[in-house]
Amino acid sequence: MSFMVRLQRLCLVVLASFLLIACGPKPPVKVGFIGGLSDRNSDNGQAGLNGVILAVEQFNRAGGLDGRMVDLLARDDAQTKEVAAQSAQELVDAQVEAIIGPFTSSMAEVIVPITGQAGIFQVSPTITSMAFYGRDDNLFRINRTTSDNAHDYAKVMLQRGQRHIGVAYDLRNRNFTESWLAEFRHAVTVHGGGKVSAVPYESGPDTDFALVMNQLLQHQPDGLFFISGALDVARLAQQARKQAPQLPIGAAEWAATEQLVELGGEVVEGLLIVQNYDRDDTSPRFQEFTEAYFKRFQRMPGYSSVSAHDAATVVLTALKNRQHGETLKAAALRSNPFQGLQQQITFDANGDTARKVFFTEIHGGRYVQVK
């Protein structure tokens, strides 16, 4: 066999190898998730992860990104600064295209600088602190701000005759809770000249909630309010029913999970709390989501599930619409508006958006809209 024939055959083998590689499965697109999957307020993170898993699975079944599947890399921030920083760096090192999360403002305070320095596009389903509002960075937020929610709460509570409100707030998520409290104090003053007395505490297994309640009641409030996660709100409500059963109770939106009703039982009956989605929505889109969610996880979705699914929709749509050489942030802004499960999502240049909310009270073990 001549040298030229052998060379021709070798070239054909090499060409065939390249063609096989080109025709083989395309590498997946990596998308990160970060949230509290352990510790005291893990109900938010777990439900949020479920919402993202469902969105990614539906996206992949529909063909993915032009045939490329999305690979979801989930990391726990454990609600501690050290774990959050490590998990954020792991996602940066994995070279994810985008990150969905985190779910609390205190964790965002740690995570966002790490992911932002790496230039990674990030969408948080739930953070609301004013510290992240109006900033031109790579962080988009699905939720409204603490200012929006605090002002709406103040109006409703003042209309109900609560002029002196006692507030307990958790310092473990102080970026959120202190922002919320400051906005609430301002709103109570602006909307009716009421008074707010606040008692801080740090959430933990050994927190003395009886003492926290006793300190609140020393201010002689005519209403009680808790800026805390679901587990703590259930325990604070228990003490409120023991020490001051005549006082109305309420809680910030952070606690509005399924766990609050499950853990609280009778002691959270009548509690006022806002939801960032309509639990009674009968639209086909939301009903299909609810049925798919229950079939996949054997649980009903909560507010973080809905918000996280919306956040995943933003990320996946931006990935699909991104043009050659375009940043994912630019693709997301160009893709405005997005159709969420219940609401249209439109971001401004800073990645902030408005969101409609619904006031509810807990009655008969379920959240009932306040008419």
mmCIF file of C-alpha atoms in Angstrom:
data_model
loop_
_atom_site.group_PDB
_atom_site.id
_atom_site.type_symbol
_atom_site.label_atom_id
_atom_site.label_comp_id
_atom_site.label_asym_id
_atom_site.label_seq_id
_atom_site.Cartn_x
_atom_site.Cartn_y
_atom_site.Cartn_z
ATOM 1 C CA MET A 1 0.000 0.000 0.000
ATOM 2 C CA SER A 2 1.471 3.328 -1.068
ATOM 3 C CA PHE A 3 2.200 6.149 1.381
ATOM 4 C CA MET A 4 -0.410 8.385 -0.279
ATOM 5 C CA VAL A 5 -3.156 5.745 0.112
ATOM 6 C CA ARG A 6 -2.284 5.257 3.788
ATOM 7 C CA LEU A 7 -2.337 9.020 4.305
ATOM 8 C CA GLN A 8 -5.740 9.312 2.625
ATOM 9 C CA ARG A 9 -7.174 6.550 4.836
ATOM 10 C CA LEU A 10 -5.737 8.179 7.952
ATOM 11 C CA CYS A 11 -7.333 11.468 6.992
ATOM 12 C CA LEU A 12 -10.678 9.743 6.506
ATOM 13 C CA VAL A 13 -10.441 8.138 9.962
ATOM 14 C CA VAL A 14 -9.616 11.489 11.577
ATOM 15 C CA LEU A 15 -12.462 13.196 9.694
ATOM 16 C CA ALA A 16 -14.902 10.470 10.726
ATOM 17 C CA SER A 17 -13.837 10.891 14.361
ATOM 18 C CA PHE A 18 -14.495 14.624 14.217
ATOM 19 C CA LEU A 19 -17.912 14.005 12.659
ATOM 20 C CA LEU A 20 -18.821 11.521 15.406
ATOM 21 C CA ILE A 21 -17.826 14.034 18.075
ATOM 22 C CA ALA A 22 -19.806 16.777 16.349
ATOM 23 C CA CYS A 23 -22.873 14.568 16.064
ATOM 24 C CA GLY A 24 -22.624 13.298 19.640
ATOM 25 C CA PRO A 25 -24.575 14.660 22.600
ATOM 26 C CA LYS A 26 -23.874 18.302 23.343
ATOM 27 C CA PRO A 27 -22.465 19.173 26.767
ATOM 28 C CA PRO A 28 -25.052 20.348 29.313
ATOM 29 C CA VAL A 29 -25.536 23.958 30.330
ATOM 30 C CA LYS A 30 -24.793 24.354 34.028
ATOM 31 C CA VAL A 31 -27.141 26.461 36.153
ATOM 32 C CA GLY A 32 -26.598 26.891 39.888
ATOM 33 C CA PHE A 33 -28.992 27.010 42.816
ATOM 34 C CA ILE A 34 -28.153 28.279 46.290
ATOM 35 C CA GLY A 35 -30.466 28.464 49.286
ATOM 36 C CA GLY A 36 -30.981 27.331 52.854
ATOM 37 C CA LEU A 37 -31.460 23.566 52.574
ATOM 38 C CA SER A 38 -30.648 22.886 56.214
ATOM 39 C CA ASP A 39 -30.908 24.677 59.570
ATOM 40 C CA ARG A 40 -33.945 26.348 61.113
ATOM 41 C CA ASN A 41 -35.515 28.024 58.083
ATOM 42 C CA SER A 42 -34.825 25.363 55.483
ATOM 43 C CA ASP A 43 -38.497 25.156 54.476
ATOM 44 C CA ASN A 44 -38.042 28.196 52.217
ATOM 45 C CA GLY A 45 -34.960 26.838 50.506
ATOM 46 C CA GLN A 46 -36.287 23.308 50.080
ATOM 47 C CA ALA A 47 -39.574 24.489 48.569
ATOM 48 C CA GLY A 48 -37.648 26.879 46.326
ATOM 49 C CA LEU A 49 -35.366 24.106 45.110
ATOM 50 C CA ASN A 50 -38.415 22.002 44.261
ATOM 51 C CA GLY A 51 -39.819 24.836 42.152
ATOM 52 C CA VAL A 52 -36.526 25.160 40.246
ATOM 53 C CA ILE A 53 -36.182 21.396 39.750
ATOM 54 C CA LEU A 54 -39.660 21.273 38.232
ATOM 55 C CA ALA A 55 -38.933 24.195 35.885
ATOM 56 C CA VAL A 56 -35.623 22.678 34.716
ATOM 57 C CA GLU A 57 -37.164 19.246 34.168
ATOM 58 C CA GLN A 58 -39.975 20.763 32.104
ATOM 59 C CA PHE A 59 -37.445 22.826 30.108
ATOM 60 C CA ASN A 60 -35.311 19.771 29.358
ATOM 61 C CA ARG A 61 -38.310 17.674 28.305
ATOM 62 C CA ALA A 62 -39.218 20.443 25.847
ATOM 63 C CA GLY A 63 -35.807 20.124 24.162
ATOM 64 C CA GLY A 64 -33.630 22.206 26.433
ATOM 65 C CA LEU A 65 -31.346 24.823 24.932
ATOM 66 C CA ASP A 66 -31.389 23.808 21.252
ATOM 67 C CA GLY A 67 -30.813 20.216 22.242
ATOM 68 C CA ARG A 68 -28.486 20.936 25.165
ATOM 69 C CA MET A 69 -29.844 19.867 28.522
ATOM 70 C CA VAL A 70 -29.664 22.071 31.621
ATOM 71 C CA ASP A 71 -27.722 20.546 34.509
ATOM 72 C CA LEU A 72 -28.821 21.970 37.881
ATOM 73 C CA LEU A 73 -26.103 22.238 40.539
ATOM 74 C CA ALA A 74 -27.698 22.811 43.966
ATOM 75 C CA ARG A 75 -25.763 24.079 46.966
ATOM 76 C CA ASP A 76 -26.804 24.692 50.582
ATOM 77 C CA ASP A 77 -25.922 27.980 52.284
ATOM 78 C CA ALA A 78 -26.987 26.468 55.654
ATOM 79 C CA GLN A 79 -27.920 30.018 56.750
ATOM 80 C CA THR A 80 -24.313 30.605 57.869
ATOM 81 C CA LYS A 81 -21.809 33.013 56.338
ATOM 82 C CA GLU A 82 -18.994 30.468 56.125
ATOM 83 C CA VAL A 83 -21.029 27.799 54.321
ATOM 84 C CA ALA A 84 -22.670 30.392 52.074
ATOM 85 C CA ALA A 85 -19.294 31.739 50.949
ATOM 86 C CA GLN A 86 -17.949 28.242 50.302
ATOM 87 C CA SER A 87 -21.053 27.183 48.351
ATOM 88 C CA ALA A 88 -21.010 30.360 46.261
ATOM 89 C CA GLN A 89 -17.344 29.803 45.395
ATOM 90 C CA GLU A 90 -18.081 26.183 44.422
ATOM 91 C CA LEU A 91 -20.671 27.392 41.916
ATOM 92 C CA VAL A 92 -18.236 29.985 40.563
ATOM 93 C CA ASP A 93 -15.554 27.301 40.186
ATOM 94 C CA ALA A 94 -18.064 25.040 38.417
ATOM 95 C CA GLN A 95 -18.501 27.852 35.845
ATOM 96 C CA VAL A 96 -22.269 27.930 36.021
ATOM 97 C CA GLU A 97 -24.010 30.226 33.541
ATOM 98 C CA ALA A 98 -26.403 31.634 36.158
ATOM 99 C CA ILE A 99 -27.481 31.151 39.773
ATOM 100 C CA ILE A 100 -30.994 31.024 41.212
ATOM 101 C CA GLY A 101 -30.981 32.193 44.838
ATOM 102 C CA PRO A 102 -30.295 32.995 47.603
ATOM 103 C CA PHE A 103 -33.514 33.155 49.601
ATOM 104 C CA THR A 104 -32.597 35.416 52.524
ATOM 105 C CA SER A 105 -31.100 38.888 52.484
ATOM 106 C CA SER A 106 -28.402 38.052 55.034
ATOM 107 C CA MET A 107 -27.112 35.247 52.842
ATOM 108 C CA ALA A 108 -27.294 37.505 49.787
ATOM 109 C CA GLU A 109 -25.008 39.895 51.648
ATOM 110 C CA VAL A 110 -22.344 37.150 51.609
ATOM 111 C CA ILE A 111 -23.052 35.456 48.290
ATOM 112 C CA VAL A 112 -23.696 38.315 45.869
ATOM 113 C CA PRO A 113 -20.217 39.894 46.142
ATOM 114 C CA ILE A 114 -18.619 36.517 45.296
ATOM 115 C CA THR A 115 -20.851 35.730 42.328
ATOM 116 C CA GLY A 116 -20.893 39.359 41.213
ATOM 117 C CA GLN A 117 -17.105 39.551 41.067
ATOM 118 C CA ALA A 118 -17.175 36.467 38.846
ATOM 119 C CA GLY A 119 -19.711 38.167 36.555
ATOM 120 C CA ILE A 120 -22.377 35.501 37.075
ATOM 121 C CA PHE A 121 -25.991 36.464 36.416
ATOM 122 C CA GLN A 122 -28.132 35.795 39.488
ATOM 123 C CA VAL A 123 -31.877 35.868 40.165
ATOM 124 C CA SER A 124 -33.163 35.775 43.743
ATOM 125 C CA PRO A 125 -36.733 34.558 44.159
ATOM 126 C CA THR A 126 -37.374 36.119 47.564
ATOM 127 C CA ILE A 127 -34.881 38.685 48.915
ATOM 128 C CA THR A 128 -36.461 42.066 49.629
ATOM 129 C CA SER A 129 -33.981 44.141 51.672
ATOM 130 C CA MET A 130 -33.495 47.711 50.522
ATOM 131 C CA ALA A 131 -29.738 47.007 50.505
ATOM 132 C CA PHE A 132 -30.226 45.311 47.128
ATOM 133 C CA TYR A 133 -32.653 47.796 45.596
ATOM 134 C CA GLY A 134 -31.637 50.176 42.791
ATOM 135 C CA ARG A 135 -28.198 48.658 42.238
ATOM 136 C CA ASP A 136 -26.774 48.199 38.754
ATOM 137 C CA ASP A 137 -25.255 44.756 39.227
ATOM 138 C CA ASN A 138 -25.788 41.168 38.072
ATOM 139 C CA LEU A 139 -28.526 40.492 40.640
ATOM 140 C CA PHE A 140 -32.200 40.487 39.621
ATOM 141 C CA ARG A 141 -34.965 40.128 42.223
ATOM 142 C CA ILE A 142 -38.368 38.506 41.685
ATOM 143 C CA ASN A 143 -39.808 39.916 44.917
ATOM 144 C CA ARG A 144 -40.878 43.438 45.877
ATOM 145 C CA THR A 145 -39.002 45.390 48.558
ATOM 146 C CA THR A 146 -39.292 45.532 52.339
ATOM 147 C CA SER A 147 -40.480 49.119 51.889
ATOM 148 C CA ASP A 148 -43.406 48.020 49.712
ATOM 149 C CA ASN A 149 -44.484 45.296 52.111
ATOM 150 C CA ALA A 150 -43.924 47.254 55.323
ATOM 151 C CA HIS A 151 -46.004 50.190 54.085
ATOM 152 C CA ASP A 152 -48.874 47.905 53.055
ATOM 153 C CA TYR A 153 -48.802 46.140 56.425
ATOM 154 C CA ALA A 154 -48.805 49.465 58.274
ATOM 155 C CA LYS A 155 -51.915 50.635 56.407
ATOM 156 C CA VAL A 156 -53.835 47.426 57.122
ATOM 157 C CA MET A 157 -52.873 47.219 60.798
ATOM 158 C CA LEU A 158 -53.606 50.878 61.469
ATOM 159 C CA GLN A 159 -56.991 50.499 59.759
ATOM 160 C CA ARG A 160 -57.663 47.651 62.201
ATOM 161 C CA GLY A 161 -57.099 49.995 65.127
ATOM 162 C CA GLN A 162 -53.613 48.865 66.133
ATOM 163 C CA ARG A 163 -51.870 52.063 67.235
ATOM 164 C CA HIS A 164 -49.007 50.627 69.291
ATOM 165 C CA ILE A 165 -47.412 47.554 67.727
ATOM 166 C CA GLY A 166 -44.899 45.346 69.515
ATOM 167 C CA VAL A 167 -42.392 43.771 67.119
ATOM 168 C CA ALA A 168 -40.041 40.835 67.688
ATOM 169 C CA TYR A 169 -37.350 40.425 65.016
ATOM 170 C CA ASP A 170 -34.642 37.829 64.352
ATOM 171 C CA LEU A 171 -31.059 39.084 64.161
ATOM 172 C CA ARG A 172 -29.852 36.005 62.275
ATOM 173 C CA ASN A 173 -31.364 37.512 59.133
ATOM 174 C CA ARG A 174 -30.743 41.083 60.210
ATOM 175 C CA ASN A 175 -30.142 42.456 56.700
ATOM 176 C CA PHE A 176 -33.802 41.689 56.037
ATOM 177 C CA THR A 177 -35.326 42.127 59.486
ATOM 178 C CA GLU A 178 -33.680 45.457 60.301
ATOM 179 C CA SER A 179 -34.533 46.786 56.835
ATOM 180 C CA TRP A 180 -38.148 45.645 57.302
ATOM 181 C CA LEU A 181 -38.390 47.163 60.787
ATOM 182 C CA ALA A 182 -36.960 50.515 59.683
ATOM 183 C CA GLU A 183 -39.432 50.746 56.808
ATOM 184 C CA PHE A 184 -42.306 49.690 59.077
ATOM 185 C CA ARG A 185 -41.481 52.305 61.707
ATOM 186 C CA HIS A 186 -41.464 54.974 59.022
ATOM 187 C CA ALA A 187 -44.716 53.733 57.492
ATOM 188 C CA VAL A 188 -46.567 53.604 60.827
ATOM 189 C CA THR A 189 -45.555 57.199 61.480
ATOM 190 C CA VAL A 190 -46.459 58.413 57.978
ATOM 191 C CA HIS A 191 -49.799 56.625 57.713
ATOM 192 C CA GLY A 192 -51.259 57.249 61.134
ATOM 193 C CA GLY A 193 -48.867 58.449 63.765
ATOM 194 C CA GLY A 194 -48.732 55.122 65.559
ATOM 195 C CA LYS A 195 -45.928 53.696 67.678
ATOM 196 C CA VAL A 196 -43.627 50.693 67.261
ATOM 197 C CA SER A 197 -41.762 49.019 70.138
ATOM 198 C CA ALA A 198 -39.229 46.382 69.064
ATOM 199 C CA VAL A 199 -37.390 43.530 70.780
ATOM 200 C CA PRO A 200 -34.497 41.846 68.930
ATOM 201 C CA TYR A 201 -33.488 38.224 69.498
ATOM 202 C CA GLU A 202 -31.224 35.688 67.814
ATOM 203 C CA SER A 203 -32.923 32.545 66.593
ATOM 204 C CA GLY A 204 -31.595 29.243 67.872
ATOM 205 C CA PRO A 205 -32.651 25.951 69.472
ATOM 206 C CA ASP A 206 -32.294 27.471 72.950
ATOM 207 C CA THR A 207 -33.929 30.840 72.309
ATOM 208 C CA ASP A 208 -36.199 31.767 75.227
ATOM 209 C CA PHE A 209 -39.328 32.878 73.379
ATOM 210 C CA ALA A 210 -41.243 33.260 76.647
ATOM 211 C CA LEU A 211 -38.724 35.920 77.658
ATOM 212 C CA VAL A 212 -38.944 37.625 74.246
ATOM 213 C CA MET A 213 -42.723 37.821 74.599
ATOM 214 C CA ASN A 214 -42.475 39.070 78.170
ATOM 215 C CA GLN A 215 -40.168 41.874 77.029
ATOM 216 C CA LEU A 216 -42.590 42.793 74.229
ATOM 217 C CA LEU A 217 -45.560 42.957 76.558
ATOM 218 C CA GLN A 218 -43.744 45.295 78.947
ATOM 219 C CA HIS A 219 -44.275 48.001 76.285
ATOM 220 C CA GLN A 220 -48.070 47.431 76.535
ATOM 221 C CA PRO A 221 -48.761 47.126 72.790
ATOM 222 C CA ASP A 222 -52.226 46.668 71.326
ATOM 223 C CA GLY A 223 -50.927 44.359 68.576
ATOM 224 C CA LEU A 224 -48.023 41.918 68.112
ATOM 225 C CA PHE A 225 -45.917 41.407 65.014
ATOM 226 C CA PHE A 226 -43.065 39.020 64.206
ATOM 227 C CA ILE A 227 -40.304 39.519 61.615
ATOM 228 C CA SER A 228 -39.055 35.952 61.722
ATOM 229 C CA GLY A 229 -39.052 32.625 59.901
ATOM 230 C CA ALA A 230 -41.946 30.179 60.128
ATOM 231 C CA LEU A 231 -40.548 28.073 62.972
ATOM 232 C CA ASP A 232 -39.944 31.086 65.187
ATOM 233 C CA VAL A 233 -43.294 32.663 64.364
ATOM 234 C CA ALA A 234 -45.032 29.470 65.484
ATOM 235 C CA ARG A 235 -43.158 29.586 68.801
ATOM 236 C CA LEU A 236 -43.732 33.314 69.290
ATOM 237 C CA ALA A 237 -47.440 32.841 68.550
ATOM 238 C CA GLN A 238 -47.554 30.084 71.160
ATOM 239 C CA GLN A 239 -46.192 32.461 73.776
ATOM 240 C CA ALA A 240 -48.515 35.238 72.628
ATOM 241 C CA ARG A 241 -51.538 32.977 73.175
ATOM 242 C CA LYS A 242 -50.275 32.094 76.647
ATOM 243 C CA GLN A 243 -49.316 35.572 77.845
ATOM 244 C CA ALA A 244 -51.642 37.897 75.904
ATOM 245 C CA PRO A 245 -54.399 35.915 74.163
ATOM 246 C CA GLN A 246 -56.449 39.071 73.565
ATOM 247 C CA LEU A 247 -53.872 40.704 71.256
ATOM 248 C CA PRO A 248 -54.003 40.334 67.452
ATOM 249 C CA ILE A 249 -50.894 38.817 65.867
ATOM 250 C CA GLY A 250 -49.236 39.173 62.490
ATOM 251 C CA ALA A 251 -46.010 38.194 60.759
ATOM 252 C CA ALA A 252 -43.855 39.388 57.877
ATOM 253 C CA GLU A 253 -43.956 37.570 54.552
ATOM 254 C CA TRP A 254 -40.781 35.591 55.330
ATOM 255 C CA ALA A 255 -42.855 33.202 57.477
ATOM 256 C CA ALA A 256 -45.631 32.566 54.918
ATOM 257 C CA THR A 257 -44.727 28.928 54.236
ATOM 258 C CA GLU A 258 -46.621 25.667 54.553
ATOM 259 C CA GLN A 259 -44.535 24.903 57.644
ATOM 260 C CA LEU A 260 -46.074 27.821 59.545
ATOM 261 C CA VAL A 261 -49.542 26.264 59.379
ATOM 262 C CA GLU A 262 -48.244 22.749 60.049
ATOM 263 C CA LEU A 263 -46.191 23.759 63.089
ATOM 264 C CA GLY A 264 -48.417 26.502 64.442
ATOM 265 C CA GLY A 265 -51.724 24.701 64.538
ATOM 266 C CA GLU A 266 -54.297 26.504 66.667
ATOM 267 C CA VAL A 267 -51.882 29.143 68.001
ATOM 268 C CA VAL A 268 -51.511 30.780 64.567
ATOM 269 C CA GLU A 269 -55.241 30.956 63.909
ATOM 270 C CA GLY A 270 -56.142 34.522 62.950
ATOM 271 C CA LEU A 271 -52.544 35.524 62.213
ATOM 272 C CA LEU A 272 -52.251 38.245 59.536
ATOM 273 C CA ILE A 273 -49.646 37.585 56.842
ATOM 274 C CA VAL A 274 -49.030 38.634 53.257
ATOM 275 C CA GLN A 275 -48.500 36.268 50.321
ATOM 276 C CA ASN A 276 -46.738 37.211 47.094
ATOM 277 C CA TYR A 277 -48.997 34.922 45.080
ATOM 278 C CA ASP A 278 -52.685 34.044 44.915
ATOM 279 C CA ARG A 279 -53.283 30.660 46.515
ATOM 280 C CA ASP A 280 -56.839 30.621 45.175
ATOM 281 C CA ASP A 281 -55.843 31.144 41.544
ATOM 282 C CA THR A 282 -57.887 28.847 39.262
ATOM 283 C CA SER A 283 -56.184 29.794 35.999
ATOM 284 C CA PRO A 284 -55.103 26.829 33.808
ATOM 285 C CA ARG A 285 -51.419 27.862 33.996
ATOM 286 C CA PHE A 286 -51.323 27.860 37.795
ATOM 287 C CA GLN A 287 -53.465 24.750 38.142
ATOM 288 C CA GLU A 288 -51.156 22.830 35.789
ATOM 289 C CA PHE A 289 -48.162 23.942 37.858
ATOM 290 C CA THR A 290 -49.831 22.953 41.138
ATOM 291 C CA GLU A 291 -50.766 19.512 39.821
ATOM 292 C CA ALA A 292 -47.292 18.904 38.375
ATOM 293 C CA TYR A 293 -45.648 20.085 41.604
ATOM 294 C CA PHE A 294 -47.784 17.809 43.775
ATOM 295 C CA LYS A 295 -47.232 14.844 41.469
ATOM 296 C CA ARG A 296 -43.461 15.378 41.564
ATOM 297 C CA PHE A 297 -42.977 16.180 45.282
ATOM 298 C CA GLN A 298 -46.155 14.965 47.035
ATOM 299 C CA ARG A 299 -46.576 18.409 48.593
ATOM 300 C CA MET A 300 -48.434 21.567 47.692
ATOM 301 C CA PRO A 301 -46.278 24.483 46.530
ATOM 302 C CA GLY A 302 -45.681 27.544 48.706
ATOM 303 C CA TYR A 303 -44.625 31.097 47.985
ATOM 304 C CA SER A 304 -40.935 30.258 47.591
ATOM 305 C CA SER A 305 -41.836 27.438 45.158
ATOM 306 C CA VAL A 306 -43.809 29.867 43.001
ATOM 307 C CA SER A 307 -41.170 32.608 43.156
ATOM 308 C CA ALA A 308 -38.336 30.163 42.459
ATOM 309 C CA HIS A 309 -40.177 28.712 39.461
ATOM 310 C CA ASP A 310 -40.601 32.271 38.165
ATOM 311 C CA ALA A 311 -36.893 32.940 38.756
ATOM 312 C CA ALA A 312 -36.010 29.779 36.824
ATOM 313 C CA THR A 313 -38.277 30.934 33.987
ATOM 314 C CA VAL A 314 -36.299 34.185 33.775
ATOM 315 C CA VAL A 315 -32.940 32.378 33.691
ATOM 316 C CA LEU A 316 -33.997 29.704 31.201
ATOM 317 C CA THR A 317 -35.688 32.201 28.876
ATOM 318 C CA ALA A 318 -32.631 34.481 28.940
ATOM 319 C CA LEU A 319 -30.393 31.513 28.106
ATOM 320 C CA LYS A 320 -32.622 30.568 25.192
ATOM 321 C CA ASN A 321 -32.777 34.133 23.849
ATOM 322 C CA ARG A 322 -29.112 35.061 24.366
ATOM 323 C CA GLN A 323 -27.345 36.121 21.202
ATOM 324 C CA HIS A 324 -23.700 35.473 20.348
ATOM 325 C CA GLY A 325 -21.428 37.633 22.507
ATOM 326 C CA GLU A 326 -24.306 38.915 24.650
ATOM 327 C CA THR A 327 -24.244 38.786 28.453
ATOM 328 C CA LEU A 328 -27.014 36.895 30.165
ATOM 329 C CA LYS A 329 -28.042 40.060 32.012
ATOM 330 C CA ALA A 330 -28.436 41.891 28.702
ATOM 331 C CA ALA A 331 -30.407 38.966 27.293
ATOM 332 C CA ALA A 332 -32.703 39.027 30.331
ATOM 333 C CA LEU A 333 -33.383 42.760 29.991
ATOM 334 C CA ARG A 334 -34.014 42.353 26.267
ATOM 335 C CA SER A 335 -36.397 39.445 26.956
ATOM 336 C CA ASN A 336 -38.706 41.620 29.117
ATOM 337 C CA PRO A 337 -41.453 40.997 30.062
ATOM 338 C CA PHE A 338 -41.538 37.392 31.313
ATOM 339 C CA GLN A 339 -44.710 35.437 31.917
ATOM 340 C CA GLY A 340 -44.621 34.065 35.444
ATOM 341 C CA LEU A 341 -46.994 31.495 36.861
ATOM 342 C CA GLN A 342 -49.464 34.209 37.892
ATOM 343 C CA GLN A 343 -47.975 37.593 37.126
ATOM 344 C CA GLN A 344 -46.090 39.260 34.323
ATOM 345 C CA ILE A 345 -42.529 40.024 35.407
ATOM 346 C CA THR A 346 -40.909 43.199 34.081
ATOM 347 C CA PHE A 347 -37.464 44.258 35.293
ATOM 348 C CA ASP A 348 -36.081 47.767 35.246
ATOM 349 C CA ALA A 349 -32.451 48.434 34.301
ATOM 350 C CA ASN A 350 -31.339 47.501 37.833
ATOM 351 C CA GLY A 351 -33.137 44.158 37.869
ATOM 352 C CA ASP A 352 -35.913 45.309 40.218
ATOM 353 C CA THR A 353 -39.571 44.511 39.649
ATOM 354 C CA ALA A 354 -42.972 45.146 41.186
ATOM 355 C CA ARG A 355 -45.109 42.280 42.437
ATOM 356 C CA LYS A 356 -48.725 42.123 43.509
ATOM 357 C CA VAL A 357 -49.341 40.689 46.975
ATOM 358 C CA PHE A 358 -52.351 39.294 48.824
ATOM 359 C CA PHE A 359 -53.123 39.725 52.507
ATOM 360 C CA THR A 360 -54.290 36.559 54.231
ATOM 361 C CA GLU A 361 -55.261 35.310 57.658
ATOM 362 C CA ILE A 362 -54.873 31.741 58.866
ATOM 363 C CA HIS A 363 -58.255 30.142 59.482
ATOM 364 C CA GLY A 364 -59.073 26.466 59.783
ATOM 365 C CA GLY A 365 -55.476 25.514 59.087
ATOM 366 C CA ARG A 366 -55.198 27.354 55.777
ATOM 367 C CA TYR A 367 -54.369 30.787 54.411
ATOM 368 C CA VAL A 368 -57.567 32.707 53.621
ATOM 369 C CA GLN A 369 -57.460 35.947 51.627
ATOM 370 C CA VAL A 370 -58.561 39.068 53.448
ATOM 371 C CA LYS A 371 -61.300 40.725 51.390
#
